[in-house]
Amino acid sequence: MAFSNEQLERYSRHIILKEVGAKGQKKLLNAKVLIIGAGGLGAPCAMYLAAAGVGTIGIADADEVDLSNLQRQIIHSTDDLGKAKVQSAKETMNHLNPDVNVITYRTFVTSENIMDLIKDYDFIIDGTDNFPAKFLINDACVMAKKPFCHAGIIRFKGQLMTYVPGEGPCYRCVFKNPPPKDAVPTCKQAGVIGAMGGVIGSLQAMEAIKYILGQGKLLTGSLLTYDALDMEFRKIKLPKNTCNCPVCGDHPTITKLIDYEQAECEGI
């Protein structure tokens, strides 16, 4: 595959990096990443992946753009109010970079459709805002042997971790089971500072890019937390022993996907 003159200029700051180069940029252009949730996390992640030239980006979300989204979901604008988020996201991404093939899925994530959603992608981004969806994404990715990056934000705090098959613990290794319904407040209930999505969503994009390039150290085996008020990052080592995990362990007891409740793929 030869670069056009426009591509050489567009990706020039990548190509001069020894960790990327022309070979790495071609890897990005041939890669496929699925983003589940076109909200506060998915928005900046999608924009940076599109800008980087990731060739195929899927984006799944069942929601429409409303005014309260615009404080943090920077892929949408006031003119997009009432529009399907996946359509708004696609238009913004293609306006930024027409090289990118954006595939939209205006749907809820369920045990019946998630394996079909993730099957053709190299890396999955979890940008959802509820525990049923997060556990469903984790379990499906483990069963399908797909790497993914989990993240969550609330108030002035955020966290993320990356799962790569065979290289570290999964989300369920750390958090076991979803909390009881309404035990943990959502962003809608507790609030979130808009820029948190930009910080954590951009880090998710970086994890995907590093995975595609095969460069650097991923957040496998670690949970990265960020407290914006104290301006403090912490990298927490996760347990190495995953043999007793009910989904990725040596003798899994969870062998079928579970819908704890309707797992909406609405972004944060």
Short mmCIF file of C-alpha atoms in Angstrom, two decimals:
data_model
loop_
_atom_site.label_atom_id
_atom_site.label_comp_id
_atom_site.label_asym_id
_atom_site.label_seq_id
_atom_site.Cartn_x
_atom_site.Cartn_y
_atom_site.Cartn_z
CA MET A 1 0.00 0.00 0.00
CA ALA A 2 1.46 3.34 -1.06
CA PHE A 3 0.61 6.58 0.72
CA SER A 4 -0.92 9.41 -1.25
CA ASN A 5 0.74 12.81 -1.01
CA GLU A 6 -2.15 13.96 1.18
CA GLN A 7 -1.67 11.00 3.54
CA LEU A 8 2.07 11.64 3.76
CA GLU A 9 1.32 15.18 4.89
CA ARG A 10 -1.61 14.24 7.15
CA TYR A 11 0.35 11.57 9.04
CA SER A 12 3.79 13.18 8.82
CA ARG A 13 4.11 13.68 12.59
CA HIS A 14 3.46 9.96 13.05
CA ILE A 15 5.74 8.81 10.27
CA ILE A 16 8.78 10.64 11.66
CA LEU A 17 8.41 8.82 14.99
CA LYS A 18 10.72 5.80 15.09
CA GLU A 19 8.05 3.89 17.04
CA VAL A 20 5.55 4.44 14.21
CA GLY A 21 7.13 5.18 10.85
CA ALA A 22 5.51 4.27 7.55
CA LYS A 23 5.09 0.66 8.65
CA GLY A 24 3.25 1.62 11.82
CA GLN A 25 1.00 4.07 10.01
CA LYS A 26 0.01 1.31 7.62
CA LYS A 27 -0.84 -0.87 10.63
CA LEU A 28 -3.14 1.90 11.87
CA LEU A 29 -4.79 2.29 8.48
CA ASN A 30 -5.42 -1.46 8.34
CA ALA A 31 -6.69 -1.72 11.93
CA LYS A 32 -10.27 -2.05 13.15
CA VAL A 33 -11.42 -0.66 16.52
CA LEU A 34 -14.93 -0.82 17.97
CA ILE A 35 -16.07 1.85 20.42
CA ILE A 36 -19.09 0.95 22.54
CA GLY A 37 -20.66 4.18 23.77
CA ALA A 38 -20.50 7.49 21.89
CA GLY A 39 -20.50 9.63 25.02
CA GLY A 40 -17.97 11.34 27.28
CA LEU A 41 -15.33 8.62 26.86
CA GLY A 42 -16.18 7.43 23.37
CA ALA A 43 -16.25 10.96 21.91
CA PRO A 44 -12.61 11.98 22.46
CA CYS A 45 -11.45 8.40 21.89
CA ALA A 46 -13.21 8.27 18.52
CA MET A 47 -11.84 11.62 17.45
CA TYR A 48 -8.23 10.74 18.27
CA LEU A 49 -8.49 7.32 16.64
CA ALA A 50 -9.96 8.93 13.53
CA ALA A 51 -7.27 11.62 13.51
CA ALA A 52 -4.60 8.92 13.88
CA GLY A 53 -5.86 7.17 10.76
CA VAL A 54 -7.29 3.98 12.26
CA GLY A 55 -8.82 2.63 9.07
CA THR A 56 -12.07 1.17 10.36
CA ILE A 57 -13.84 2.44 13.46
CA GLY A 58 -17.11 0.96 14.61
CA ILE A 59 -19.24 2.96 17.01
CA ALA A 60 -22.22 1.56 18.91
CA ASP A 61 -24.77 3.60 20.83
CA ALA A 62 -28.56 3.54 20.90
CA ASP A 63 -29.07 7.09 22.17
CA GLU A 64 -29.78 10.50 20.62
CA VAL A 65 -27.89 13.71 21.27
CA ASP A 66 -29.45 15.92 23.94
CA LEU A 67 -28.37 19.25 25.39
CA SER A 68 -26.95 17.78 28.61
CA ASN A 69 -24.48 15.70 26.55
CA LEU A 70 -22.67 18.69 25.09
CA GLN A 71 -20.84 19.61 28.30
CA ARG A 72 -18.49 16.65 27.73
CA GLN A 73 -19.37 14.69 24.55
CA ILE A 74 -17.27 16.82 22.21
CA ILE A 75 -17.95 14.78 19.09
CA HIS A 76 -21.47 16.25 19.01
CA SER A 77 -22.57 19.87 18.56
CA THR A 78 -25.65 21.98 19.19
CA ASP A 79 -26.73 21.42 15.58
CA ASP A 80 -26.81 17.66 16.29
CA LEU A 81 -29.51 17.82 18.97
CA GLY A 82 -32.04 15.02 18.42
CA LYS A 83 -29.75 13.20 15.98
CA ALA A 84 -28.62 9.63 16.61
CA LYS A 85 -25.28 9.78 18.40
CA VAL A 86 -23.71 7.25 16.05
CA GLN A 87 -24.68 9.35 13.04
CA SER A 88 -23.42 12.56 14.63
CA ALA A 89 -20.16 10.83 15.55
CA LYS A 90 -19.71 9.41 12.04
CA GLU A 91 -20.21 12.82 10.43
CA THR A 92 -17.69 14.49 12.77
CA MET A 93 -15.10 11.73 12.32
CA ASN A 94 -15.36 11.73 8.53
CA HIS A 95 -15.22 15.53 8.45
CA LEU A 96 -11.99 15.26 10.45
CA ASN A 97 -10.53 12.42 8.38
CA PRO A 98 -12.20 11.04 5.23
CA ASP A 99 -9.69 8.15 5.22
CA VAL A 100 -11.64 6.46 8.02
CA ASN A 101 -14.41 3.97 7.37
CA VAL A 102 -16.90 4.56 10.20
CA ILE A 103 -19.43 1.78 10.77
CA THR A 104 -22.39 2.67 12.97
CA TYR A 105 -24.50 0.42 15.18
CA ARG A 106 -27.53 2.16 16.63
CA THR A 107 -28.35 -0.56 19.11
CA PHE A 108 -28.28 -1.70 22.70
CA VAL A 109 -25.59 -4.19 23.68
CA THR A 110 -27.06 -7.54 24.71
CA SER A 111 -25.88 -11.10 25.13
CA GLU A 112 -27.54 -11.86 21.80
CA ASN A 113 -25.71 -9.30 19.66
CA ILE A 114 -22.39 -8.48 21.31
CA MET A 115 -20.42 -11.38 19.83
CA ASP A 116 -21.49 -10.29 16.35
CA LEU A 117 -20.58 -6.69 17.18
CA ILE A 118 -17.03 -7.46 18.30
CA LYS A 119 -16.08 -10.35 15.99
CA ASP A 120 -14.49 -8.34 13.17
CA TYR A 121 -12.55 -5.87 15.34
CA ASP A 122 -8.94 -5.94 16.57
CA PHE A 123 -9.52 -3.93 19.74
CA ILE A 124 -12.60 -2.90 21.75
CA ILE A 125 -13.16 0.33 23.69
CA ASP A 126 -15.61 0.23 26.62
CA GLY A 127 -17.07 3.73 26.88
CA THR A 128 -20.30 2.70 28.63
CA ASP A 129 -21.75 4.15 31.79
CA ASN A 130 -23.35 1.17 33.55
CA PHE A 131 -22.12 -2.00 35.21
CA PRO A 132 -24.28 -4.51 33.30
CA ALA A 133 -22.77 -3.31 30.01
CA LYS A 134 -19.22 -3.32 31.39
CA PHE A 135 -19.46 -6.90 32.66
CA LEU A 136 -21.08 -7.99 29.41
CA ILE A 137 -18.31 -6.39 27.34
CA ASN A 138 -15.65 -7.97 29.54
CA ASP A 139 -17.12 -11.46 29.41
CA ALA A 140 -17.71 -11.32 25.65
CA CYS A 141 -14.16 -10.09 24.97
CA VAL A 142 -12.67 -12.79 27.19
CA MET A 143 -14.72 -15.51 25.48
CA ALA A 144 -13.92 -14.16 22.01
CA LYS A 145 -10.26 -13.54 22.91
CA LYS A 146 -10.50 -9.85 22.07
CA PRO A 147 -8.36 -7.19 23.76
CA PHE A 148 -10.24 -4.24 25.20
CA CYS A 149 -9.79 -1.12 27.31
CA HIS A 150 -12.19 -0.46 30.19
CA ALA A 151 -12.67 3.02 31.61
CA GLY A 152 -15.01 4.86 33.90
CA ILE A 153 -15.42 8.45 35.09
CA ILE A 154 -17.49 10.17 37.75
CA ARG A 155 -17.27 13.59 39.42
CA PHE A 156 -13.52 14.48 39.25
CA LYS A 157 -12.18 10.92 39.11
CA GLY A 158 -11.48 8.34 36.43
CA GLN A 159 -9.90 4.94 35.93
CA LEU A 160 -8.86 2.62 33.13
CA MET A 161 -7.30 -0.79 32.53
CA THR A 162 -6.57 -2.91 29.48
CA TYR A 163 -7.18 -6.61 29.00
CA VAL A 164 -5.16 -8.64 26.53
CA PRO A 165 -5.90 -12.38 26.35
CA GLY A 166 -3.33 -14.37 28.29
CA GLU A 167 -1.45 -11.30 29.53
CA GLY A 168 -3.23 -10.23 32.70
CA PRO A 169 -6.46 -10.04 34.68
CA CYS A 170 -9.81 -9.14 33.19
CA TYR A 171 -12.36 -6.69 34.58
CA ARG A 172 -14.17 -9.48 36.42
CA CYS A 173 -10.92 -10.58 38.11
CA VAL A 174 -10.87 -7.18 39.80
CA PHE A 175 -14.52 -6.28 40.34
CA LYS A 176 -16.10 -9.78 40.55
CA ASN A 177 -19.80 -8.96 40.05
CA PRO A 178 -21.96 -5.93 39.33
CA PRO A 179 -23.01 -4.01 42.45
CA PRO A 180 -26.68 -4.05 43.46
CA LYS A 181 -28.86 -1.80 41.34
CA ASP A 182 -28.64 1.88 42.42
CA ALA A 183 -25.86 1.09 44.94
CA VAL A 184 -23.37 3.17 42.94
CA PRO A 185 -24.49 6.54 41.51
CA THR A 186 -24.24 7.21 37.78
CA CYS A 187 -22.77 10.34 36.24
CA LYS A 188 -26.34 11.55 35.71
CA GLN A 189 -26.96 11.26 39.44
CA ALA A 190 -23.56 12.33 40.81
CA GLY A 191 -22.24 14.60 38.05
CA VAL A 192 -18.96 14.61 36.15
CA ILE A 193 -16.62 17.40 35.12
CA GLY A 194 -16.61 17.46 31.35
CA ALA A 195 -12.84 17.41 30.80
CA MET A 196 -12.58 14.08 32.65
CA GLY A 197 -13.90 12.39 29.53
CA GLY A 198 -11.16 14.05 27.49
CA VAL A 199 -8.41 12.86 29.83
CA ILE A 200 -9.54 9.26 30.21
CA GLY A 201 -11.03 8.81 26.73
CA SER A 202 -7.76 10.03 25.18
CA LEU A 203 -5.85 7.50 27.27
CA GLN A 204 -8.13 4.77 25.94
CA ALA A 205 -7.28 5.87 22.40
CA MET A 206 -3.59 5.72 23.31
CA GLU A 207 -3.97 2.16 24.61
CA ALA A 208 -5.62 1.11 21.34
CA ILE A 209 -2.92 2.81 19.27
CA LYS A 210 -0.10 1.23 21.29
CA TYR A 211 -1.72 -2.20 20.92
CA ILE A 212 -2.04 -1.79 17.14
CA LEU A 213 1.55 -0.59 16.81
CA GLY A 214 2.96 -3.16 19.23
CA GLN A 215 4.79 -0.38 21.09
CA GLY A 216 5.16 0.51 24.74
CA LYS A 217 3.60 -0.99 27.85
CA LEU A 218 -0.16 -1.42 27.99
CA LEU A 219 -2.22 -1.22 31.17
CA THR A 220 -2.38 -4.99 31.41
CA GLY A 221 -2.11 -6.04 35.04
CA SER A 222 -2.59 -2.47 36.24
CA LEU A 223 -5.44 -0.08 37.02
CA LEU A 224 -4.64 3.57 36.34
CA THR A 225 -6.62 6.03 38.44
CA TYR A 226 -6.80 9.79 38.10
CA ASP A 227 -7.96 12.37 40.64
CA ALA A 228 -8.34 15.71 38.88
CA LEU A 229 -8.77 17.78 42.04
CA ASP A 230 -5.46 16.54 43.46
CA MET A 231 -3.95 16.23 39.95
CA GLU A 232 -2.74 12.78 40.85
CA PHE A 233 -2.34 9.64 38.77
CA ARG A 234 -1.87 6.28 40.52
CA LYS A 235 -0.95 3.01 38.85
CA ILE A 236 -2.23 0.14 40.94
CA LYS A 237 -0.84 -3.35 40.38
CA LEU A 238 -3.59 -5.92 40.00
CA PRO A 239 -3.40 -9.53 41.21
CA LYS A 240 -1.37 -11.72 38.85
CA ASN A 241 -3.17 -14.93 39.76
CA THR A 242 -6.24 -15.17 37.53
CA CYS A 243 -6.72 -18.93 37.76
CA ASN A 244 -9.84 -18.64 39.94
CA CYS A 245 -11.61 -16.02 37.82
CA PRO A 246 -15.08 -17.30 36.85
CA VAL A 247 -14.64 -16.16 33.24
CA CYS A 248 -10.91 -16.06 32.35
CA GLY A 249 -9.62 -18.55 34.92
CA ASP A 250 -8.43 -22.11 34.51
CA HIS A 251 -11.89 -23.57 35.16
CA PRO A 252 -14.44 -20.91 34.17
CA THR A 253 -17.90 -21.19 35.67
CA ILE A 254 -19.33 -18.40 33.50
CA THR A 255 -19.57 -19.94 30.05
CA LYS A 256 -22.59 -18.05 28.75
CA LEU A 257 -23.10 -14.31 28.50
CA ILE A 258 -25.29 -12.76 31.18
CA ASP A 259 -27.75 -9.89 30.78
CA TYR A 260 -27.87 -8.61 34.35
CA GLU A 261 -30.41 -6.10 33.07
CA GLN A 262 -30.87 -4.23 29.79
CA ALA A 263 -27.25 -3.33 29.12
CA GLU A 264 -27.64 -0.03 27.34
CA CYS A 265 -24.56 0.97 25.37
CA GLU A 266 -25.15 4.61 26.14
CA GLY A 267 -21.89 6.48 26.62
CA ILE A 268 -21.03 8.33 29.79
#
